Structure formats: C-alpha cells, structure tokens
Amino acid sequence: MANNFEYYSPTRVLFGKGCEREAGKLAKEYGATNVLIVYGGKSAIRSGLIQTVGESLDEAGIRHQELGGVVPNPHLDKVYEGIRIGKREHVDFLLAVGGGSSIDTAKAIAYGLAEPEKDVWELFAQERTAEKCLPVGSVLTIAAAGSETSKGCVITNEMTGEKRAYDDNLARPVFAVMNPEYTKTLPDYQTQAGCVDIMMHTMERYFTNGGNMEITDALAEGLLRTVMKNAQILHNDPANYEARAEVMWAGSIAHNDLTGCGNDGGDFMSHKLEHEMGGMFDVTHGAGLSAIWPSWARTVYKDALPRFVRYARNVMGITAEASEEEIAFMGIAAMENFYHSIGMPVNFRELGIEPTDEQMEEMAKGCLRASGGRTGSARRLTLEDMVGIYRAANGK
C-alpha cells in the first residue's frame, strides 16, 4: 500500500553544453550580491570553469570570493574556514563548483552563516535543527551524490572521525547548472564510484517493507537499468557525451526524493554503514557502498524477499525458474558481477581496507548512534547485525 507523501523539489535546473555561463545571471535572480565560490581541487581551475563562473558573476555585477581545497568526504575544518570568510566578507550566497563534496561544504557553510551564533556541527550531531540557511547554487562537475537537487548534506569531523548527515529542505539548492562535458576528464574509478552512489540512492529507497507504488518502482527500475548501461559504456568510452548526460541527470533524479514517493522513507542502512567506513578509513564513498552492499543484502534479503525477487527480475534480468530465495541470491550475485564489470569492489579486501574486530565493533556502535533508533526498513538492524555485516564484508 502506498504511503501519503509530500514531494518538494524546488531546484531550478539548467542542463547542457555552455550552461555554466549562466551562473552569474541565475545567482542575481536569486538575490546574490556577494558570493562565496566553493570548489575542490585544481581541476576546476585547469578546466577554466572557475574563471568562467567568476566572469559570469562579474558580468552580473556580483562580488565574489573563492574557497578552494574541498576534499572527498568533506571536512568540518573547511566548513569553519568558509564561515570565517563569509562573516568577514558579508557573503549572502554560496555557489558550489564541483561534486557532492563541494556542494555539501557550501550547504554547511550556508547553515553556519545564517545562524552565526551557533556551532554548525550541532546540526550534524543531531543536537538541534536549523532555522535558517543562506541560498545555495551549484555548478556540477561530478555525477554522483545528487546533492545539487537534494536536501542532504554530509560532513566529516576529522577530529573525531565521525561522518554525519543532516537533511533539511532549507538547504536545497535554488539552482543547479549541469554541463556533462565537465565530467569527461574524471578518472574511470571516480566515474564508476559516482554511478554506484547514484544507484544506491535509488536502491536505498527501493528495498523497503513500508509500502510502495507501482509508478515509483517503475521509475526506480528504469533509472537503475539506465545507469548500469551507461556506466559500462563510460567504462570503455569515457568521452561519450550522451552517456555522461544520462548519468548526470540520473544522479539528480536519484536523490531528489522522486524514487521514494509513496514508500516509508527508505532503508539507507548501507549508506549509514558506509559513513562509518568513510569516517574511519576515508574511503571513496561509492566504492565503500559497493563493498558493503552485498553483505547487507545477504543479511536482510529474507525480510524483504518480494523486493529482492522483483529487483532480480526487473533490474538484473534474472529469468531462471527457481525458488524465490534462489532468485534473490541470483540477483545479489548479478549485482556483484556488475560492480566487478565496472571496476568496483564488493568486499573490504577489494576496497583496500582490513578493519580489526575492534574497529568493526566501533563502526557498528557509531552507526547505531548516528541512526538515532531508525535502523532500516528492509530489516531493522541490531548492533549484532551491523557487526555481522562488517565481518561478512571483511571475509570473516
């Protein structure tokens, strides 16, 4: 049975070649007078994108500052640095140039500047909720996190090793500028990790025991098949614009809540389990997800067997006549084969980590704390379940 739902996706999207030159015009339309551009590494400079965005802001008569150096699994200290700059320069708009890390950093800075008397980490520690947030826009260069249209934001406190999420509609970007050409220079590993993240945002909403809608399932299944097809194309032909475009748009749809309409909010335990891995070992997020998902799936599949059977049939193309449990297992194995086909890991050894028993228990306890009592929909996980998933992914 479908649940009641509210669908809110206010982000204005400009998609296609050359649209990055509209960033200044868009920012002005949304009231920007002094912008902080937030970006990651030197690639945004080498490509000329930072210069193009800066020129577009100049043409719109908008002052702007820059904050570079955002890293994957973005750090709290960079957020604090941005807040200091924003206060000093009287910034009133955040413009992220890059992928999810830059966008999430911009969102966190926007929260911090809107409520400067409070510590922004309190949001991620679930100690309070935000009351205000400065407007955020984005110029996307990496198809993965979907942060360009989502309410989500994930920051790592590098002092404590905690990687935590905060979700609030206040931070949904007012616009997203998306030119697939800027994703062509990404290393294949990063491209494929992004494809995994896109798929997992959809799969987290798919494997539930809390009601579903046929139209939502059809959208989710179509998105998953499309990303799988184009991920394999890009694995062999990284300059393929059409495949880049399909994956970039899928990234936004996967995480703007469309593929969860009518369910109970989704499972999201694979993400929560991976956040602990990212906080402790600083692994690439998408690769961490592919490494943990098979162990999670084999732990919970009996509790959501109809969903796993449907996934095996409609997404992975399993046509064999067999028992439902056997079909579910075939679907999980086919998913592992797909991950391998695009160079992604399916366990900790392939990911390049080997946590100790003590570290796995620490991660499980951190995941339980971060979950705040909500530990899944496909199955409500206990602390012992979480430890067992980590151990299975570690080959124990």
Coordinates of C-alpha atoms in Angstrom, one line a residue:
M1 CA 0.0 0.0 0.0
A2 CA 1.3 3.5 -0.9
N3 CA 2.0 5.9 1.9
N4 CA 0.9 9.5 1.9
F5 CA 3.8 11.7 0.8
E6 CA 4.9 15.3 0.2
Y7 CA 7.2 15.8 -2.8
Y8 CA 9.2 19.0 -2.8
S9 CA 11.8 19.6 -5.4
P10 CA 12.3 23.4 -5.9
T11 CA 15.7 23.4 -7.6
R12 CA 15.8 25.1 -11.0
V13 CA 18.0 23.1 -13.4
L14 CA 19.9 24.3 -16.4
F15 CA 21.3 21.3 -18.3
G16 CA 23.6 21.1 -21.3
K17 CA 26.6 22.4 -23.1
G18 CA 27.6 26.0 -22.2
C19 CA 25.0 26.5 -19.5
E20 CA 27.8 27.3 -16.9
R21 CA 28.0 30.8 -18.4
E22 CA 24.5 31.4 -16.9
A23 CA 25.6 31.0 -13.3
G24 CA 26.0 34.7 -12.6
K25 CA 22.6 35.6 -14.2
L26 CA 21.0 32.9 -12.1
A27 CA 22.6 34.0 -8.9
K28 CA 21.5 37.6 -9.4
E29 CA 17.9 36.4 -10.0
Y30 CA 18.0 34.8 -6.5
G31 CA 19.3 37.9 -4.8
A32 CA 23.0 37.3 -4.6
T33 CA 25.2 40.4 -4.2
N34 CA 28.3 38.8 -2.6
V35 CA 29.1 35.2 -3.5
L36 CA 31.4 32.6 -1.9
I37 CA 32.5 30.2 -4.6
V38 CA 33.3 26.8 -3.0
Y39 CA 35.3 24.2 -5.0
G40 CA 37.7 21.3 -4.7
G41 CA 41.0 20.8 -6.4
K42 CA 43.0 22.3 -9.2
S43 CA 40.9 20.6 -12.0
A44 CA 38.2 23.2 -11.7
I45 CA 40.9 25.8 -12.3
R46 CA 42.7 23.9 -15.1
S47 CA 39.4 23.4 -17.0
G48 CA 38.8 27.1 -16.9
L49 CA 35.5 26.6 -15.1
I50 CA 36.3 28.7 -12.1
Q51 CA 37.3 31.5 -14.4
T52 CA 34.1 31.2 -16.5
V53 CA 32.0 31.2 -13.4
G54 CA 33.8 34.2 -12.0
E55 CA 33.4 36.1 -15.3
S56 CA 29.7 35.3 -15.3
L57 CA 29.4 36.8 -11.8
D58 CA 31.4 39.9 -12.8
E59 CA 29.0 40.4 -15.8
A60 CA 26.1 40.2 -13.4
G61 CA 27.7 42.8 -11.1
I62 CA 28.2 40.4 -8.2
R63 CA 31.1 40.5 -5.9
H64 CA 32.7 37.1 -5.2
Q65 CA 35.3 35.3 -3.1
E66 CA 36.8 31.9 -3.5
L67 CA 37.3 28.9 -1.2
G68 CA 39.1 26.0 -2.7
G69 CA 40.6 22.8 -1.3
V70 CA 37.5 20.9 -0.5
V71 CA 38.3 17.1 -0.3
P72 CA 36.3 14.0 -0.7
N73 CA 34.4 13.1 2.5
P74 CA 34.5 16.9 3.1
H75 CA 36.0 18.2 6.4
L76 CA 34.4 20.3 9.1
D77 CA 37.5 22.5 9.3
K78 CA 36.9 23.6 5.7
V79 CA 33.3 24.5 6.7
Y80 CA 34.6 26.6 9.6
E81 CA 37.1 28.3 7.2
G82 CA 34.2 29.2 4.9
I83 CA 32.1 30.5 7.7
R84 CA 35.0 32.8 8.8
I85 CA 35.4 34.1 5.2
G86 CA 31.7 34.6 4.8
K87 CA 31.4 36.6 8.0
R88 CA 34.4 38.8 7.1
E89 CA 33.2 39.4 3.6
H90 CA 29.5 39.6 4.3
V91 CA 28.7 36.8 1.9
D92 CA 25.0 36.3 1.1
F93 CA 25.1 33.4 -1.4
L94 CA 27.0 30.2 -1.7
L95 CA 27.9 28.8 -5.1
A96 CA 29.4 25.4 -5.2
V97 CA 31.5 24.4 -8.2
G98 CA 32.3 20.6 -8.3
G99 CA 30.6 17.5 -7.0
G100 CA 28.8 16.4 -3.8
S101 CA 31.7 17.3 -1.5
S102 CA 31.8 21.0 -2.7
I103 CA 28.0 21.2 -2.6
D104 CA 27.8 19.7 0.9
T105 CA 30.5 22.0 2.1
A106 CA 28.6 25.0 0.7
K107 CA 25.4 23.9 2.3
A108 CA 27.1 23.5 5.7
I109 CA 28.7 27.0 5.3
A110 CA 25.3 28.4 4.4
Y111 CA 23.8 27.0 7.6
G112 CA 26.7 28.4 9.6
L113 CA 26.4 31.9 8.2
A114 CA 22.7 32.0 8.6
E115 CA 23.0 31.2 12.3
P116 CA 26.4 32.6 13.2
E117 CA 26.0 32.4 16.9
K118 CA 25.6 28.6 16.8
D119 CA 28.1 25.8 16.0
V120 CA 27.1 24.2 12.7
W121 CA 28.4 20.8 13.8
E122 CA 25.4 20.7 16.2
L123 CA 23.2 20.0 13.2
F124 CA 25.2 17.0 12.1
A125 CA 25.4 15.7 15.7
Q126 CA 21.6 15.9 15.8
E127 CA 21.7 18.3 18.7
R128 CA 19.4 20.8 17.1
T129 CA 17.6 21.6 13.8
A130 CA 18.3 24.6 11.6
E131 CA 16.1 27.6 11.5
K132 CA 17.7 29.4 8.6
C133 CA 20.1 28.8 5.7
L134 CA 21.6 31.1 3.1
P135 CA 20.7 30.3 -0.5
V136 CA 23.0 27.8 -2.3
G137 CA 23.5 27.3 -6.0
S138 CA 25.7 24.7 -7.8
V139 CA 27.7 24.2 -11.0
L140 CA 28.0 20.4 -11.1
T141 CA 31.1 18.6 -12.4
I142 CA 30.7 15.1 -10.9
A143 CA 27.6 12.9 -11.3
A144 CA 27.3 11.0 -8.0
A145 CA 25.9 12.5 -4.8
G146 CA 22.8 14.2 -6.2
S147 CA 23.4 17.0 -3.7
E148 CA 22.7 19.5 -6.4
T149 CA 18.9 18.9 -6.0
S150 CA 18.7 17.2 -2.6
K151 CA 18.1 18.3 1.0
G152 CA 21.0 16.2 2.1
C153 CA 24.4 17.2 3.4
V154 CA 27.3 15.0 4.7
I155 CA 30.3 16.3 6.6
T156 CA 33.2 14.5 8.3
N157 CA 34.5 15.8 11.6
E158 CA 38.2 14.9 11.1
M159 CA 38.9 15.5 14.8
T160 CA 36.6 12.7 15.9
G161 CA 36.4 10.6 12.8
E162 CA 32.6 11.0 12.6
K163 CA 31.0 11.3 9.2
R164 CA 27.4 12.5 9.7
A165 CA 24.5 13.6 7.6
Y166 CA 22.0 16.4 8.1
D167 CA 18.9 16.6 5.9
D168 CA 16.7 19.8 5.7
N169 CA 14.8 21.4 2.8
L170 CA 16.3 24.7 3.8
A171 CA 19.5 23.8 2.0
R172 CA 18.1 22.5 -1.2
P173 CA 20.0 24.5 -3.9
V174 CA 17.9 27.2 -5.6
F175 CA 19.6 26.2 -8.9
A176 CA 21.8 23.6 -10.4
V177 CA 23.9 24.2 -13.6
M178 CA 24.8 20.9 -15.2
N179 CA 27.1 20.5 -18.2
P180 CA 28.0 16.9 -18.8
E181 CA 31.1 17.9 -20.7
Y182 CA 32.8 18.8 -17.4
T183 CA 32.6 15.2 -16.2
K184 CA 34.6 13.8 -19.2
T185 CA 38.1 14.2 -17.5
L186 CA 37.2 12.3 -14.4
P187 CA 39.2 9.1 -13.8
D188 CA 37.2 6.0 -14.5
Y189 CA 37.3 4.9 -10.8
Q190 CA 35.7 8.2 -9.8
T191 CA 33.1 8.0 -12.6
Q192 CA 32.1 4.4 -11.6
A193 CA 32.1 5.2 -7.9
G194 CA 29.6 8.0 -8.8
C195 CA 27.5 5.6 -10.8
V196 CA 27.3 3.3 -7.7
D197 CA 26.3 6.2 -5.5
I198 CA 23.5 7.1 -7.9
M199 CA 22.3 3.6 -8.0
M200 CA 22.5 3.2 -4.2
H201 CA 20.4 6.4 -3.7
T202 CA 17.7 4.6 -5.6
M203 CA 18.2 1.2 -4.1
E204 CA 18.0 2.5 -0.6
R205 CA 14.5 3.7 -1.4
Y206 CA 13.6 0.5 -3.2
F207 CA 14.4 -2.1 -0.7
T208 CA 11.7 -1.4 1.9
N209 CA 8.9 -3.0 3.9
G210 CA 6.9 0.2 4.3
G211 CA 4.7 0.3 1.2
N212 CA 5.5 1.0 -2.5
M213 CA 3.8 2.5 -5.6
E214 CA 4.0 0.8 -9.0
I215 CA 4.8 4.1 -10.8
T216 CA 7.6 4.8 -8.3
D217 CA 9.0 1.3 -8.7
A218 CA 8.9 1.6 -12.5
L219 CA 10.8 4.9 -12.3
A220 CA 13.4 3.4 -10.0
E221 CA 13.9 0.3 -12.1
G222 CA 14.3 2.3 -15.3
L223 CA 16.8 4.6 -13.7
L224 CA 18.8 1.7 -12.4
R225 CA 18.9 -0.1 -15.8
T226 CA 19.9 3.2 -17.5
V227 CA 22.8 3.9 -15.1
M228 CA 24.1 0.3 -15.4
K229 CA 24.0 0.5 -19.2
N230 CA 25.8 3.9 -19.3
A231 CA 28.3 3.1 -16.6
Q232 CA 29.5 0.2 -18.8
I233 CA 29.6 2.5 -21.8
L234 CA 31.7 5.0 -19.9
H235 CA 34.0 2.3 -18.6
N236 CA 35.1 1.7 -22.2
D237 CA 34.3 5.1 -23.8
P238 CA 34.8 7.8 -21.1
A239 CA 34.3 10.7 -23.6
N240 CA 30.8 9.6 -24.6
Y241 CA 28.7 12.7 -24.1
E242 CA 25.3 11.0 -24.3
A243 CA 26.3 8.5 -21.6
R244 CA 27.7 11.3 -19.5
A245 CA 24.4 13.2 -19.9
E246 CA 22.3 10.2 -18.9
V247 CA 24.3 9.5 -15.8
M248 CA 24.4 13.2 -14.7
W249 CA 20.6 13.6 -14.9
A250 CA 20.1 10.2 -13.2
G251 CA 22.2 11.5 -10.3
S252 CA 19.8 14.3 -9.7
I253 CA 16.6 12.2 -10.1
A254 CA 18.0 9.5 -7.8
H255 CA 18.4 11.8 -4.8
N256 CA 15.7 14.5 -5.1
D257 CA 13.2 12.0 -3.4
L258 CA 11.3 11.2 -6.6
T259 CA 12.2 7.5 -6.5
G260 CA 10.9 7.3 -2.9
C261 CA 7.4 8.7 -3.3
G262 CA 4.9 6.5 -1.6
N263 CA 7.2 4.4 0.5
D264 CA 8.2 4.7 4.1
G265 CA 11.3 6.9 3.5
G266 CA 13.6 4.1 2.5
D267 CA 16.2 1.9 4.2
F268 CA 19.5 3.8 4.0
M269 CA 21.5 1.4 6.2
S270 CA 24.1 0.7 3.5
H271 CA 24.8 4.5 3.5
K272 CA 24.9 4.7 7.3
L273 CA 27.2 1.7 7.5
E274 CA 29.5 3.2 4.8
H275 CA 29.6 6.6 6.6
E276 CA 31.4 4.9 9.4
M277 CA 33.8 3.3 7.0
G278 CA 34.4 6.7 5.4
G279 CA 34.9 8.4 8.7
M280 CA 37.4 5.8 9.9
F281 CA 39.3 4.9 6.7
D282 CA 38.5 7.9 4.3
V283 CA 37.4 5.5 1.5
T284 CA 35.8 6.7 -1.7
H285 CA 32.0 6.8 -0.9
G286 CA 30.7 5.0 -3.9
A287 CA 33.4 2.3 -3.7
G288 CA 32.5 1.9 0.0
L289 CA 28.9 1.4 -0.9
S290 CA 29.6 -1.3 -3.4
A291 CA 31.9 -3.1 -0.9
I292 CA 29.2 -3.2 1.9
W293 CA 26.0 -3.7 -0.1
P294 CA 26.4 -7.4 -0.9
S295 CA 26.9 -8.3 2.8
W296 CA 24.0 -6.1 3.8
A297 CA 21.8 -7.7 1.1
R298 CA 22.6 -11.3 2.1
T299 CA 21.8 -10.3 5.7
V300 CA 18.4 -8.8 5.1
Y301 CA 17.0 -10.4 1.9
K302 CA 14.7 -12.9 3.7
D303 CA 13.0 -10.0 5.4
A304 CA 12.2 -8.2 2.1
L305 CA 12.1 -11.2 -0.2
P306 CA 9.5 -9.9 -2.6
R307 CA 11.5 -6.7 -3.2
F308 CA 14.7 -8.7 -3.9
V309 CA 12.9 -11.0 -6.2
R310 CA 11.4 -8.1 -8.1
Y311 CA 14.8 -6.4 -8.3
A312 CA 16.4 -9.6 -9.6
R313 CA 13.7 -9.9 -12.3
N314 CA 13.2 -6.3 -13.3
V315 CA 16.6 -4.8 -12.9
M316 CA 19.2 -7.6 -13.1
G317 CA 17.2 -9.6 -15.8
I318 CA 17.1 -12.9 -13.9
T319 CA 14.8 -15.2 -15.9
A320 CA 15.6 -18.6 -14.3
E321 CA 12.8 -20.7 -12.8
A322 CA 13.7 -21.2 -9.2
S323 CA 12.6 -20.6 -5.7
E324 CA 12.2 -17.0 -4.5
E325 CA 15.3 -17.3 -2.3
E326 CA 17.3 -18.7 -5.1
I327 CA 16.2 -15.8 -7.4
A328 CA 17.0 -13.3 -4.8
F329 CA 20.5 -14.8 -4.4
M330 CA 21.0 -14.7 -8.2
G331 CA 20.1 -11.0 -8.2
I332 CA 22.6 -10.2 -5.5
A333 CA 25.3 -12.2 -7.3
A334 CA 24.5 -10.5 -10.6
M335 CA 24.8 -7.1 -8.8
E336 CA 28.3 -8.2 -7.6
N337 CA 29.2 -9.2 -11.2
F338 CA 28.1 -5.8 -12.4
Y339 CA 30.2 -4.0 -9.8
H340 CA 33.2 -6.0 -10.9
S341 CA 32.5 -5.2 -14.6
I342 CA 33.0 -1.5 -13.9
G343 CA 36.0 -2.0 -11.6
M344 CA 34.2 -1.6 -8.2
P345 CA 34.9 -3.6 -5.1
V346 CA 32.4 -6.0 -3.4
N347 CA 34.2 -6.5 -0.1
F348 CA 36.7 -4.9 2.2
R349 CA 39.8 -6.6 0.7
E350 CA 39.0 -5.3 -2.7
L351 CA 38.3 -1.9 -1.2
G352 CA 41.8 -1.9 0.3
I353 CA 40.9 -1.9 4.0
E354 CA 41.1 -4.6 6.6
P355 CA 39.5 -3.4 9.8
T356 CA 40.2 -5.2 13.1
D357 CA 37.4 -6.8 15.1
E358 CA 37.6 -3.8 17.5
Q359 CA 37.3 -1.3 14.6
M360 CA 34.3 -3.1 13.2
E361 CA 32.6 -3.0 16.6
E362 CA 33.4 0.7 16.9
M363 CA 32.0 1.4 13.5
A364 CA 28.8 -0.6 14.3
K365 CA 28.3 1.4 17.6
G366 CA 28.9 4.6 15.7
C367 CA 26.3 3.6 13.1
L368 CA 23.8 2.8 15.8
R369 CA 24.3 6.2 17.5
A370 CA 24.0 8.0 14.2
S371 CA 20.9 6.2 13.2
G372 CA 19.1 7.6 16.2
G373 CA 16.9 4.5 16.5
R374 CA 16.0 4.2 12.8
T375 CA 18.0 1.3 11.7
G376 CA 16.4 0.2 8.4
S377 CA 13.3 -0.6 6.6
A378 CA 14.1 -3.9 4.7
R379 CA 15.0 -5.1 8.2
R380 CA 15.6 -3.3 11.5
L381 CA 19.2 -3.9 12.2
T382 CA 20.6 -4.6 15.7
L383 CA 24.1 -3.8 16.8
E384 CA 24.9 -7.5 16.3
D385 CA 23.5 -7.4 12.7
M386 CA 25.8 -4.4 11.9
V387 CA 28.9 -6.1 13.3
G388 CA 27.9 -9.2 11.3
I389 CA 27.6 -7.2 8.1
Y390 CA 31.0 -5.6 8.6
R391 CA 32.5 -9.0 9.4
A392 CA 31.0 -10.6 6.3
A393 CA 32.4 -7.8 4.1
N394 CA 35.7 -8.4 5.8
G395 CA 35.6 -12.1 4.9
K396 CA 35.1 -13.3 8.5

